[in-house]
Short mmCIF file of C-alpha atoms in Angstrom, two decimals:
data_model
loop_
_atom_site.label_atom_id
_atom_site.label_comp_id
_atom_site.label_asym_id
_atom_site.label_seq_id
_atom_site.Cartn_x
_atom_site.Cartn_y
_atom_site.Cartn_z
CA MET A 1 48.84 -29.01 -30.52
CA ALA A 2 49.59 -25.37 -31.38
CA PRO A 3 46.91 -23.55 -33.49
CA ASP A 4 49.19 -23.26 -36.68
CA ALA A 5 50.05 -26.96 -36.35
CA MET A 6 46.41 -27.91 -35.98
CA ARG A 7 45.50 -25.97 -39.08
CA THR A 8 48.30 -27.61 -41.09
CA ALA A 9 47.08 -31.05 -39.90
CA ALA A 10 43.47 -30.30 -40.71
CA ARG A 11 44.32 -29.04 -44.19
CA SER A 12 46.21 -32.26 -44.88
CA LEU A 13 43.05 -34.28 -44.23
CA SER A 14 40.72 -32.23 -46.44
CA ASP A 15 40.60 -34.81 -49.34
CA THR A 16 40.93 -38.13 -47.52
CA ARG A 17 38.90 -41.10 -48.53
CA PRO A 18 37.35 -42.93 -45.53
CA VAL A 19 38.56 -46.43 -46.59
CA SER A 20 41.60 -48.51 -46.24
CA TYR A 21 44.12 -47.61 -48.97
CA TRP A 22 44.93 -51.29 -49.41
CA LEU A 23 41.29 -52.29 -50.02
CA ASP A 24 40.70 -49.23 -52.31
CA ASP A 25 42.36 -51.04 -55.21
CA PRO A 26 41.08 -52.00 -58.69
CA ALA A 27 42.77 -55.33 -58.23
CA ARG A 28 40.22 -56.32 -55.64
CA PRO A 29 38.56 -59.55 -56.79
CA PRO A 30 34.78 -59.91 -57.06
CA ALA A 31 33.07 -61.64 -54.17
CA LEU A 32 32.21 -65.31 -54.54
CA PRO A 33 28.63 -66.46 -54.02
CA SER A 34 27.32 -67.23 -50.49
CA LEU A 35 26.41 -70.73 -49.35
CA THR A 36 22.90 -71.81 -49.81
CA GLY A 37 21.79 -75.34 -48.74
CA ASP A 38 24.06 -77.98 -47.15
CA GLU A 39 27.72 -78.67 -47.70
CA HIS A 40 29.88 -81.57 -46.56
CA CYS A 41 33.68 -81.62 -46.28
CA ASP A 42 36.57 -83.04 -44.35
CA LEU A 43 37.71 -79.69 -43.01
CA LEU A 44 35.74 -76.50 -42.56
CA VAL A 45 37.62 -73.23 -42.09
CA VAL A 46 35.69 -70.39 -40.59
CA GLY A 47 37.11 -66.98 -41.43
CA GLY A 48 38.59 -65.55 -44.62
CA GLY A 49 41.40 -63.48 -43.18
CA TYR A 50 45.04 -64.62 -43.03
CA SER A 51 44.42 -67.14 -40.30
CA GLY A 52 41.68 -68.95 -42.27
CA LEU A 53 43.41 -68.58 -45.67
CA TRP A 54 46.75 -70.02 -44.47
CA THR A 55 44.87 -72.91 -42.75
CA ALA A 56 42.96 -73.87 -45.92
CA LEU A 57 46.06 -73.58 -48.09
CA LEU A 58 48.32 -75.54 -45.75
CA ALA A 59 45.67 -78.26 -45.34
CA LYS A 60 45.62 -78.79 -49.04
CA GLU A 61 49.47 -78.82 -49.20
CA ARG A 62 49.58 -81.39 -46.46
CA ASP A 63 46.95 -83.56 -48.08
CA PRO A 64 45.84 -82.61 -51.60
CA GLY A 65 42.93 -85.04 -51.35
CA ARG A 66 41.46 -83.40 -48.32
CA ASP A 67 38.09 -81.81 -49.08
CA VAL A 68 38.29 -78.27 -47.72
CA VAL A 69 35.62 -75.59 -47.45
CA LEU A 70 36.18 -71.97 -46.20
CA ILE A 71 33.36 -69.60 -45.24
CA GLU A 72 33.73 -65.87 -44.69
CA GLY A 73 31.12 -63.52 -43.24
CA ASP A 74 31.97 -60.64 -45.56
CA GLU A 75 34.65 -60.79 -48.25
CA VAL A 76 38.06 -62.35 -47.97
CA GLY A 77 40.59 -59.90 -46.45
CA TRP A 78 38.08 -57.15 -45.68
CA ALA A 79 38.78 -56.85 -41.94
CA ALA A 80 42.19 -56.68 -40.17
CA SER A 81 43.94 -58.55 -43.03
CA GLY A 82 43.11 -55.64 -45.42
CA ARG A 83 43.59 -52.77 -42.98
CA ASN A 84 46.96 -53.37 -41.27
CA GLY A 85 50.33 -51.71 -41.93
CA GLY A 86 51.73 -54.57 -43.96
CA PHE A 87 54.51 -55.40 -41.50
CA CYS A 88 55.14 -59.12 -41.79
CA ALA A 89 57.32 -60.04 -38.87
CA ALA A 90 59.20 -63.20 -38.02
CA SER A 91 58.43 -62.84 -34.36
CA LEU A 92 55.75 -65.22 -33.04
CA THR A 93 55.78 -63.64 -29.58
CA HIS A 94 54.97 -59.97 -30.29
CA GLY A 95 58.69 -59.17 -30.13
CA LEU A 96 61.70 -60.76 -28.55
CA ALA A 97 61.28 -58.96 -25.20
CA ASN A 98 57.75 -60.22 -24.69
CA GLY A 99 58.75 -63.77 -25.62
CA LEU A 100 61.83 -63.74 -23.48
CA GLU A 101 59.81 -62.57 -20.46
CA ARG A 102 57.10 -65.18 -20.85
CA TRP A 103 58.92 -68.26 -22.27
CA PRO A 104 62.64 -67.81 -21.62
CA ASP A 105 63.35 -71.58 -21.84
CA GLU A 106 61.76 -71.78 -25.28
CA ILE A 107 62.85 -68.47 -26.76
CA GLY A 108 65.57 -70.09 -28.93
CA THR A 109 63.04 -72.50 -30.47
CA LEU A 110 60.37 -69.71 -30.88
CA GLU A 111 62.90 -67.45 -32.65
CA GLU A 112 63.97 -70.31 -34.97
CA LEU A 113 60.45 -71.24 -35.74
CA GLY A 114 59.56 -67.62 -36.42
CA GLY A 115 62.44 -67.27 -38.86
CA ARG A 116 61.42 -70.44 -40.67
CA ASN A 117 57.86 -69.21 -40.77
CA LEU A 118 58.84 -65.93 -42.43
CA ASP A 119 61.06 -67.79 -44.92
CA ALA A 120 58.09 -70.10 -45.72
CA ILE A 121 55.80 -67.03 -46.36
CA GLU A 122 58.44 -65.57 -48.72
CA GLU A 123 58.67 -68.89 -50.50
CA ALA A 124 54.95 -69.33 -50.78
CA VAL A 125 54.52 -65.78 -52.20
CA ALA A 126 57.07 -66.71 -54.90
CA ARG A 127 55.70 -70.22 -55.64
CA TYR A 128 52.11 -69.08 -55.99
CA GLY A 129 52.97 -65.97 -57.89
CA ILE A 130 51.30 -63.62 -55.31
CA ASP A 131 51.99 -60.07 -56.41
CA CYS A 132 51.81 -58.51 -52.90
CA GLU A 133 54.85 -56.10 -53.17
CA PHE A 134 56.80 -58.28 -50.75
CA GLU A 135 60.09 -56.52 -49.69
CA ARG A 136 62.26 -58.06 -46.99
CA THR A 137 63.77 -54.78 -46.03
CA GLY A 138 63.59 -55.13 -42.20
CA GLU A 139 62.39 -52.77 -39.54
CA ILE A 140 64.01 -50.01 -37.48
CA ASP A 141 62.84 -49.35 -33.91
CA VAL A 142 63.58 -45.71 -33.35
CA ALA A 143 64.12 -43.75 -30.10
CA THR A 144 62.61 -40.28 -29.89
CA GLN A 145 63.35 -39.73 -26.19
CA PRO A 146 66.64 -40.07 -24.28
CA HIS A 147 65.37 -42.87 -22.05
CA GLN A 148 64.26 -44.86 -25.14
CA LEU A 149 67.78 -44.47 -26.61
CA GLN A 150 69.30 -45.93 -23.46
CA GLU A 151 66.75 -48.76 -23.47
CA LEU A 152 67.67 -49.61 -27.04
CA ARG A 153 71.37 -49.65 -26.20
CA GLU A 154 70.81 -52.02 -23.29
CA TRP A 155 68.46 -54.21 -25.32
CA HIS A 156 71.09 -54.46 -28.10
CA GLU A 157 73.72 -55.56 -25.59
CA GLU A 158 71.25 -58.16 -24.19
CA MET A 159 70.63 -59.53 -27.74
CA GLN A 160 74.36 -59.86 -28.34
CA LYS A 161 74.68 -61.87 -25.04
CA LEU A 162 71.82 -64.09 -26.31
CA GLY A 163 73.52 -64.64 -29.61
CA ILE A 164 70.86 -62.83 -31.58
CA THR A 165 72.40 -61.65 -34.83
CA GLY A 166 71.21 -59.52 -37.77
CA VAL A 167 70.27 -56.59 -35.50
CA GLU A 168 72.38 -53.35 -35.78
CA PHE A 169 72.41 -50.50 -33.28
CA LEU A 170 72.20 -47.02 -35.04
CA ASP A 171 73.27 -43.87 -33.32
CA ARG A 172 71.59 -40.52 -34.18
CA ASP A 173 73.60 -39.89 -37.34
CA ALA A 174 73.31 -43.45 -38.57
CA VAL A 175 69.57 -43.68 -38.17
CA ARG A 176 69.10 -40.26 -39.82
CA ALA A 177 71.25 -41.41 -42.66
CA GLN A 178 68.60 -44.14 -43.22
CA VAL A 179 65.49 -41.97 -42.66
CA ASP A 180 65.82 -38.32 -41.78
CA SER A 181 63.71 -37.05 -38.94
CA PRO A 182 64.79 -34.43 -36.40
CA THR A 183 63.01 -36.45 -33.73
CA PHE A 184 65.23 -39.58 -34.19
CA LEU A 185 67.87 -40.18 -31.56
CA GLY A 186 68.89 -43.63 -32.48
CA GLY A 187 67.53 -46.98 -33.52
CA LEU A 188 67.78 -50.79 -33.73
CA TRP A 189 67.63 -52.16 -37.26
CA ASP A 190 66.46 -55.74 -37.65
CA ARG A 191 67.66 -56.32 -41.19
CA ARG A 192 65.95 -59.66 -41.98
CA GLY A 193 63.23 -60.21 -39.37
CA VAL A 194 60.50 -58.15 -41.03
CA ALA A 195 59.15 -57.85 -44.56
CA MET A 196 56.89 -55.12 -46.00
CA LEU A 197 54.00 -56.08 -48.23
CA HIS A 198 50.57 -55.01 -49.54
CA PRO A 199 48.35 -56.67 -47.01
CA ALA A 200 45.13 -56.91 -49.11
CA LYS A 201 46.99 -58.28 -52.12
CA LEU A 202 48.43 -60.98 -49.90
CA ALA A 203 44.96 -62.03 -48.87
CA TRP A 204 43.57 -61.94 -52.35
CA GLY A 205 46.62 -63.93 -53.57
CA LEU A 206 46.06 -66.59 -50.84
CA LYS A 207 42.41 -66.74 -51.87
CA ARG A 208 43.36 -67.43 -55.48
CA ALA A 209 45.93 -70.04 -54.42
CA CYS A 210 43.35 -71.81 -52.33
CA LEU A 211 40.77 -71.87 -55.12
CA ASP A 212 43.49 -73.24 -57.52
CA LEU A 213 44.17 -76.14 -55.04
CA GLY A 214 40.40 -76.94 -54.88
CA VAL A 215 39.24 -75.18 -51.75
CA ARG A 216 35.63 -74.16 -52.05
CA ILE A 217 35.17 -70.64 -50.70
CA TYR A 218 31.81 -69.05 -49.84
CA GLU A 219 31.77 -65.32 -49.05
CA HIS A 220 29.07 -63.40 -47.27
CA THR A 221 28.48 -66.56 -45.28
CA ARG A 222 28.66 -66.14 -41.53
CA GLY A 223 29.19 -69.09 -39.22
CA LEU A 224 26.33 -68.71 -36.71
CA ASP A 225 26.87 -71.66 -34.36
CA LEU A 226 28.35 -75.13 -34.22
CA ALA A 227 27.14 -78.38 -32.80
CA ARG A 228 28.08 -81.98 -32.80
CA SER A 229 26.76 -83.99 -35.72
CA GLY A 230 27.53 -87.66 -35.58
CA PRO A 231 31.32 -88.19 -35.66
CA GLY A 232 31.84 -84.63 -36.88
CA THR A 233 30.51 -81.06 -36.50
CA ALA A 234 27.79 -78.93 -38.10
CA VAL A 235 28.13 -75.18 -38.54
CA ARG A 236 24.95 -73.28 -39.30
CA THR A 237 25.03 -70.36 -41.71
CA PRO A 238 22.33 -67.90 -42.74
CA TYR A 239 21.13 -70.07 -45.66
CA GLY A 240 22.45 -73.48 -44.97
CA ARG A 241 24.79 -75.73 -42.98
CA VAL A 242 28.26 -77.21 -43.32
CA PHE A 243 28.90 -80.75 -42.08
CA ALA A 244 32.54 -81.29 -41.49
CA GLY A 245 34.79 -83.82 -39.91
CA ARG A 246 37.08 -81.14 -38.49
CA VAL A 247 36.65 -77.35 -38.00
CA ALA A 248 39.36 -74.67 -37.77
CA LEU A 249 38.20 -71.25 -36.44
CA GLY A 250 40.17 -68.26 -37.68
CA THR A 251 37.61 -65.60 -36.68
CA ASN A 252 40.07 -63.76 -34.38
CA VAL A 253 38.39 -60.38 -33.30
CA PHE A 254 34.93 -61.62 -34.07
CA PRO A 255 33.07 -63.67 -31.34
CA SER A 256 34.31 -67.24 -31.38
CA LEU A 257 31.90 -70.05 -32.04
CA VAL A 258 33.48 -71.63 -28.96
CA LYS A 259 31.99 -69.32 -26.36
CA ARG A 260 34.38 -70.07 -23.58
CA VAL A 261 37.15 -68.53 -25.68
CA ARG A 262 35.48 -65.15 -25.93
CA SER A 263 36.70 -63.72 -22.60
CA TYR A 264 40.32 -64.19 -23.62
CA THR A 265 40.25 -61.34 -26.23
CA VAL A 266 39.01 -57.81 -26.59
CA PRO A 267 38.73 -55.68 -29.68
CA VAL A 268 41.02 -52.63 -30.02
CA TYR A 269 40.45 -50.10 -32.72
CA ASP A 270 43.64 -48.94 -34.47
CA TYR A 271 43.88 -46.15 -37.00
CA ALA A 272 46.16 -45.16 -39.94
CA LEU A 273 46.66 -42.53 -42.53
CA MET A 274 48.21 -42.85 -46.05
CA THR A 275 49.81 -39.90 -47.85
CA GLU A 276 49.64 -38.96 -51.48
CA PRO A 277 52.74 -40.22 -53.44
CA LEU A 278 55.78 -38.23 -52.52
CA THR A 279 57.56 -36.23 -55.26
CA PRO A 280 61.25 -36.91 -55.99
CA GLU A 281 62.11 -33.78 -54.02
CA GLN A 282 60.08 -34.83 -51.05
CA LEU A 283 61.65 -38.29 -51.10
CA ALA A 284 65.13 -36.75 -51.17
CA SER A 285 64.28 -34.65 -48.16
CA ILE A 286 63.75 -37.73 -46.02
CA GLY A 287 66.02 -40.28 -47.56
CA TRP A 288 64.47 -43.68 -46.75
CA LYS A 289 66.30 -45.39 -49.64
CA GLY A 290 66.26 -48.69 -47.79
CA ARG A 291 62.39 -48.81 -47.61
CA GLN A 292 62.50 -50.35 -44.06
CA GLY A 293 59.46 -50.35 -41.86
CA LEU A 294 59.81 -48.11 -38.75
CA GLY A 295 58.20 -47.86 -35.38
CA ASP A 296 58.93 -45.64 -32.47
CA THR A 297 59.47 -47.22 -28.99
CA ALA A 298 57.00 -45.26 -26.93
CA ASN A 299 54.14 -47.11 -25.13
CA GLN A 300 51.82 -45.18 -27.35
CA PHE A 301 53.78 -45.90 -30.49
CA HIS A 302 53.56 -45.12 -34.20
CA TYR A 303 54.38 -47.44 -37.12
CA PHE A 304 55.19 -46.14 -40.53
CA ARG A 305 56.47 -47.36 -43.84
CA MET A 306 56.72 -46.67 -47.65
CA SER A 307 54.28 -48.22 -50.09
CA ALA A 308 55.31 -49.40 -53.53
CA ASP A 309 54.19 -46.13 -55.10
CA ASN A 310 56.11 -44.04 -52.50
CA ARG A 311 53.32 -43.07 -50.18
CA ILE A 312 53.91 -43.07 -46.41
CA LEU A 313 51.59 -45.04 -44.16
CA TRP A 314 51.43 -43.51 -40.74
CA GLY A 315 49.43 -45.30 -38.00
CA GLY A 316 49.09 -46.26 -34.36
CA TYR A 317 49.29 -44.23 -31.23
CA ASP A 318 45.59 -44.31 -30.19
CA ALA A 319 44.26 -47.73 -29.22
CA ILE A 320 40.59 -47.44 -28.57
CA TYR A 321 38.72 -50.02 -26.62
CA PRO A 322 34.94 -49.63 -26.94
CA TYR A 323 32.93 -50.25 -23.79
CA GLY A 324 31.51 -53.81 -23.79
CA GLY A 325 33.86 -54.81 -26.61
CA ARG A 326 31.34 -53.89 -29.28
CA LEU A 327 32.21 -54.15 -32.93
CA ASP A 328 30.78 -51.27 -34.90
CA ALA A 329 31.60 -50.08 -38.43
CA ASP A 330 31.12 -46.50 -37.25
CA LEU A 331 34.26 -46.85 -35.12
CA ASP A 332 36.33 -47.41 -38.30
CA GLN A 333 36.37 -43.53 -38.65
CA ARG A 334 37.60 -41.33 -35.82
CA PRO A 335 38.34 -37.77 -36.90
CA GLU A 336 39.92 -36.70 -33.55
CA THR A 337 42.42 -39.53 -33.95
CA PHE A 338 43.18 -38.73 -37.58
CA LEU A 339 43.80 -35.10 -36.67
CA LYS A 340 46.09 -36.11 -33.88
CA LEU A 341 48.02 -38.56 -36.17
CA ALA A 342 48.36 -35.94 -38.88
CA GLY A 343 49.88 -33.43 -36.44
CA GLN A 344 52.27 -36.04 -35.17
CA PHE A 345 53.31 -36.89 -38.63
CA PHE A 346 54.43 -33.38 -39.40
CA GLU A 347 56.29 -33.22 -36.03
CA CYS A 348 58.29 -36.29 -37.23
CA PHE A 349 58.67 -35.04 -40.83
CA PRO A 350 58.46 -31.19 -40.79
CA GLN A 351 60.22 -31.14 -44.23
CA LEU A 352 57.00 -32.72 -45.68
CA SER A 353 54.75 -29.81 -44.59
CA GLY A 354 52.07 -29.36 -47.24
CA LEU A 355 51.76 -33.00 -48.03
CA SER A 356 48.18 -34.33 -48.06
CA PHE A 357 46.66 -37.66 -46.91
CA SER A 358 44.67 -39.59 -49.44
CA HIS A 359 43.15 -42.24 -47.09
CA ALA A 360 42.18 -42.48 -43.41
CA TRP A 361 40.82 -45.65 -41.90
CA GLY A 362 40.59 -47.82 -38.81
CA GLY A 363 39.72 -51.30 -37.91
CA ALA A 364 39.57 -53.78 -34.94
CA ILE A 365 42.40 -55.90 -33.75
CA ASP A 366 42.02 -58.84 -31.34
CA THR A 367 44.28 -58.38 -28.41
CA CYS A 368 44.89 -60.64 -25.42
CA SER A 369 46.61 -60.03 -22.10
CA ARG A 370 49.87 -61.75 -23.15
CA PHE A 371 49.97 -59.85 -26.54
CA THR A 372 50.48 -63.00 -28.69
CA ALA A 373 48.32 -65.81 -30.02
CA PHE A 374 46.90 -68.58 -28.00
CA PHE A 375 45.52 -71.97 -29.19
CA GLY A 376 43.23 -74.74 -28.21
CA THR A 377 40.64 -77.39 -29.13
CA ALA A 378 37.00 -78.00 -28.39
CA HIS A 379 34.34 -80.60 -29.16
CA ARG A 380 36.65 -83.49 -28.28
CA GLY A 381 39.41 -82.33 -30.50
CA ARG A 382 37.22 -81.87 -33.58
CA VAL A 383 37.42 -78.04 -33.43
CA ALA A 384 40.63 -75.97 -33.22
CA TYR A 385 41.06 -72.28 -32.73
CA ALA A 386 43.75 -69.60 -32.74
CA ALA A 387 43.31 -65.95 -31.64
CA GLY A 388 44.84 -63.03 -29.85
CA TYR A 389 47.55 -62.00 -32.36
CA THR A 390 47.48 -58.34 -31.08
CA GLY A 391 48.49 -56.63 -34.33
CA LEU A 392 51.32 -58.88 -35.40
CA GLY A 393 49.25 -61.46 -37.24
CA VAL A 394 50.44 -60.80 -40.84
CA GLY A 395 53.25 -63.33 -40.37
CA SER A 396 52.29 -65.32 -37.23
CA THR A 397 48.97 -66.40 -38.59
CA ARG A 398 50.65 -68.82 -40.83
CA PHE A 399 52.34 -70.40 -37.80
CA GLY A 400 48.93 -70.42 -36.07
CA ALA A 401 47.42 -72.23 -38.99
CA GLU A 402 50.10 -74.91 -38.71
CA VAL A 403 49.35 -75.25 -35.02
CA MET A 404 45.57 -75.63 -35.70
CA LEU A 405 46.14 -78.32 -38.26
CA ASP A 406 48.56 -80.10 -35.84
CA LEU A 407 45.94 -80.00 -33.09
CA LEU A 408 43.26 -81.34 -35.42
CA SER A 409 45.48 -84.22 -36.49
CA GLY A 410 45.93 -85.26 -32.81
CA GLU A 411 49.65 -85.69 -33.30
CA GLU A 412 52.31 -84.19 -31.12
CA THR A 413 54.68 -81.92 -32.99
CA GLU A 414 57.44 -79.50 -32.31
CA ARG A 415 54.85 -76.79 -32.31
CA THR A 416 52.28 -78.40 -30.07
CA ARG A 417 54.94 -79.22 -27.45
CA LEU A 418 55.60 -75.54 -26.93
CA GLU A 419 54.49 -73.97 -23.65
CA MET A 420 53.28 -71.03 -25.68
CA VAL A 421 50.89 -73.30 -27.52
CA ARG A 422 49.80 -75.32 -24.41
CA SER A 423 49.18 -72.34 -22.14
CA LYS A 424 46.47 -69.65 -22.20
CA PRO A 425 46.56 -65.95 -21.36
CA MET A 426 44.68 -64.43 -18.44
CA PRO A 427 41.10 -63.79 -19.47
CA PHE A 428 39.71 -60.25 -19.33
CA PRO A 429 37.22 -59.54 -16.58
CA PRO A 430 33.53 -58.66 -17.26
CA GLU A 431 32.28 -55.14 -17.62
CA PRO A 432 32.68 -52.60 -16.14
CA PHE A 433 35.89 -53.96 -14.87
CA ALA A 434 37.45 -54.61 -18.24
CA TRP A 435 36.82 -51.07 -19.45
CA ALA A 436 38.05 -49.49 -16.22
CA GLY A 437 41.21 -51.64 -16.10
CA ILE A 438 42.07 -50.90 -19.72
CA GLU A 439 41.45 -47.14 -19.30
CA ILE A 440 43.68 -47.01 -16.17
CA THR A 441 46.36 -48.89 -18.10
CA LYS A 442 46.19 -46.64 -21.09
CA ARG A 443 46.44 -43.46 -18.90
CA SER A 444 49.34 -44.99 -17.02
CA LEU A 445 51.20 -45.80 -20.16
CA ALA A 446 50.69 -42.26 -21.59
CA ARG A 447 52.01 -40.86 -18.23
CA ALA A 448 55.11 -43.14 -18.47
CA ASP A 449 55.80 -41.85 -21.97
CA SER A 450 55.91 -38.27 -20.65
CA ASN A 451 57.81 -39.21 -17.49
CA GLY A 452 61.08 -40.65 -18.77
CA GLY A 453 59.54 -44.11 -19.13
CA ARG A 454 58.95 -44.51 -15.35
CA ARG A 455 56.09 -46.91 -14.68
CA ASN A 456 53.65 -46.29 -11.87
CA LEU A 457 52.36 -48.77 -9.25
CA TRP A 458 49.58 -49.89 -11.44
CA LEU A 459 51.85 -50.79 -14.39
CA LYS A 460 54.31 -52.45 -12.02
CA ALA A 461 51.51 -54.53 -10.59
CA MET A 462 50.40 -55.53 -14.18
CA ASP A 463 54.02 -56.36 -15.07
CA GLY A 464 54.19 -58.61 -12.02
CA LEU A 465 51.10 -60.46 -13.10
CA GLY A 466 52.25 -60.77 -16.68
CA LEU A 467 49.27 -58.68 -17.86
CA GLY A 468 49.02 -55.72 -20.23
CA PHE A 469 47.16 -53.92 -22.91
CA ASP A 470 48.51 -53.24 -26.46
CA SER A 471 47.61 -52.91 -30.07
#
């Protein structure tokens, strides 16, 4: 970064608050009491993010008489569910390309189920009166390098051959008519497959809906371990126990209570900035009247969007894996990444020079080697789990909740018949091999971005094995 650009980026960060913009909201509900003593229920849900909240809500919708308890180690929505970009995608497979590569025979069903899942989220938001600023404005994948533009053209042609509709190719003038950046060379606009929302308000709204249906929620109540207890399962907490007939684990990035599952995921720290609200003049300089979400198509990519009060969220690029997979609140702040992101923001939108960022934050995402969720059961079918959403869990966690409930019921369904549901990703190796492999992959991806997209032997080998690293 040139010295002048670095000074501009640094000045823009001078008054940032080190907290997620979404969580820094007066609408944040007070925490509920923690569990003390013993509880008994039909279904225990561990985890108060989207995964757990959807599981509890859907369990009560399926059977209003079912006794459901949810425990959360901190507060509902405080982790990834309150720190993400608010992109709620229909895709269950981390994008069509990833799904087509891994499950070509099922891709039609997966796409249909994903569309139905997003429709169901939109319907639930309306039915439960969840004020989460839901806008089904779609997403534009933008090319900022010539090779990316060619890839988008080819991918659009492939989608047309597959009968995928609702996606429009935009040339340079067309994409800049939507959002004006001198770096944009073209784009693909998925008009209906992605919604924008306020992620924390979605979590808080789901919490309220669960409570209204009779779910008992205990916050600041970590699940410490689980063991068989008669015909059911007991989960120990700091000040008590929960005895349940069935258990659904929605802990995602946090160590699973089923220990054999832990090697399938690693934590990746992702970072974001939020600007101050744009003035009418600043808004006019960039257009963006359609309020779509955007993401560039580099390996080290950015995602960006407008908030309801006309701020721009700008995140991504750096994906930081801490050695040993440790989770540490100190990693939520990374000034060198924020400075880099701010500089890249003004390269994308030079007309916004002088704009300041109000919030800067990070958080951990659970990623797996196939980039999309995996599922399973333990304790003879009494415990179900879903994990590995790799940054696209805002929408697909609802589908994962349906899968967990299907698995716990013991019944075969359209979802449980899927190869995606019945298969597992490749586990990550132990240290130091995990860290070394991830670092080599990250450096290779950065090299490909600066080398016309050409992938080296390492990346080609990973592609051949169906492995990768992403956030």
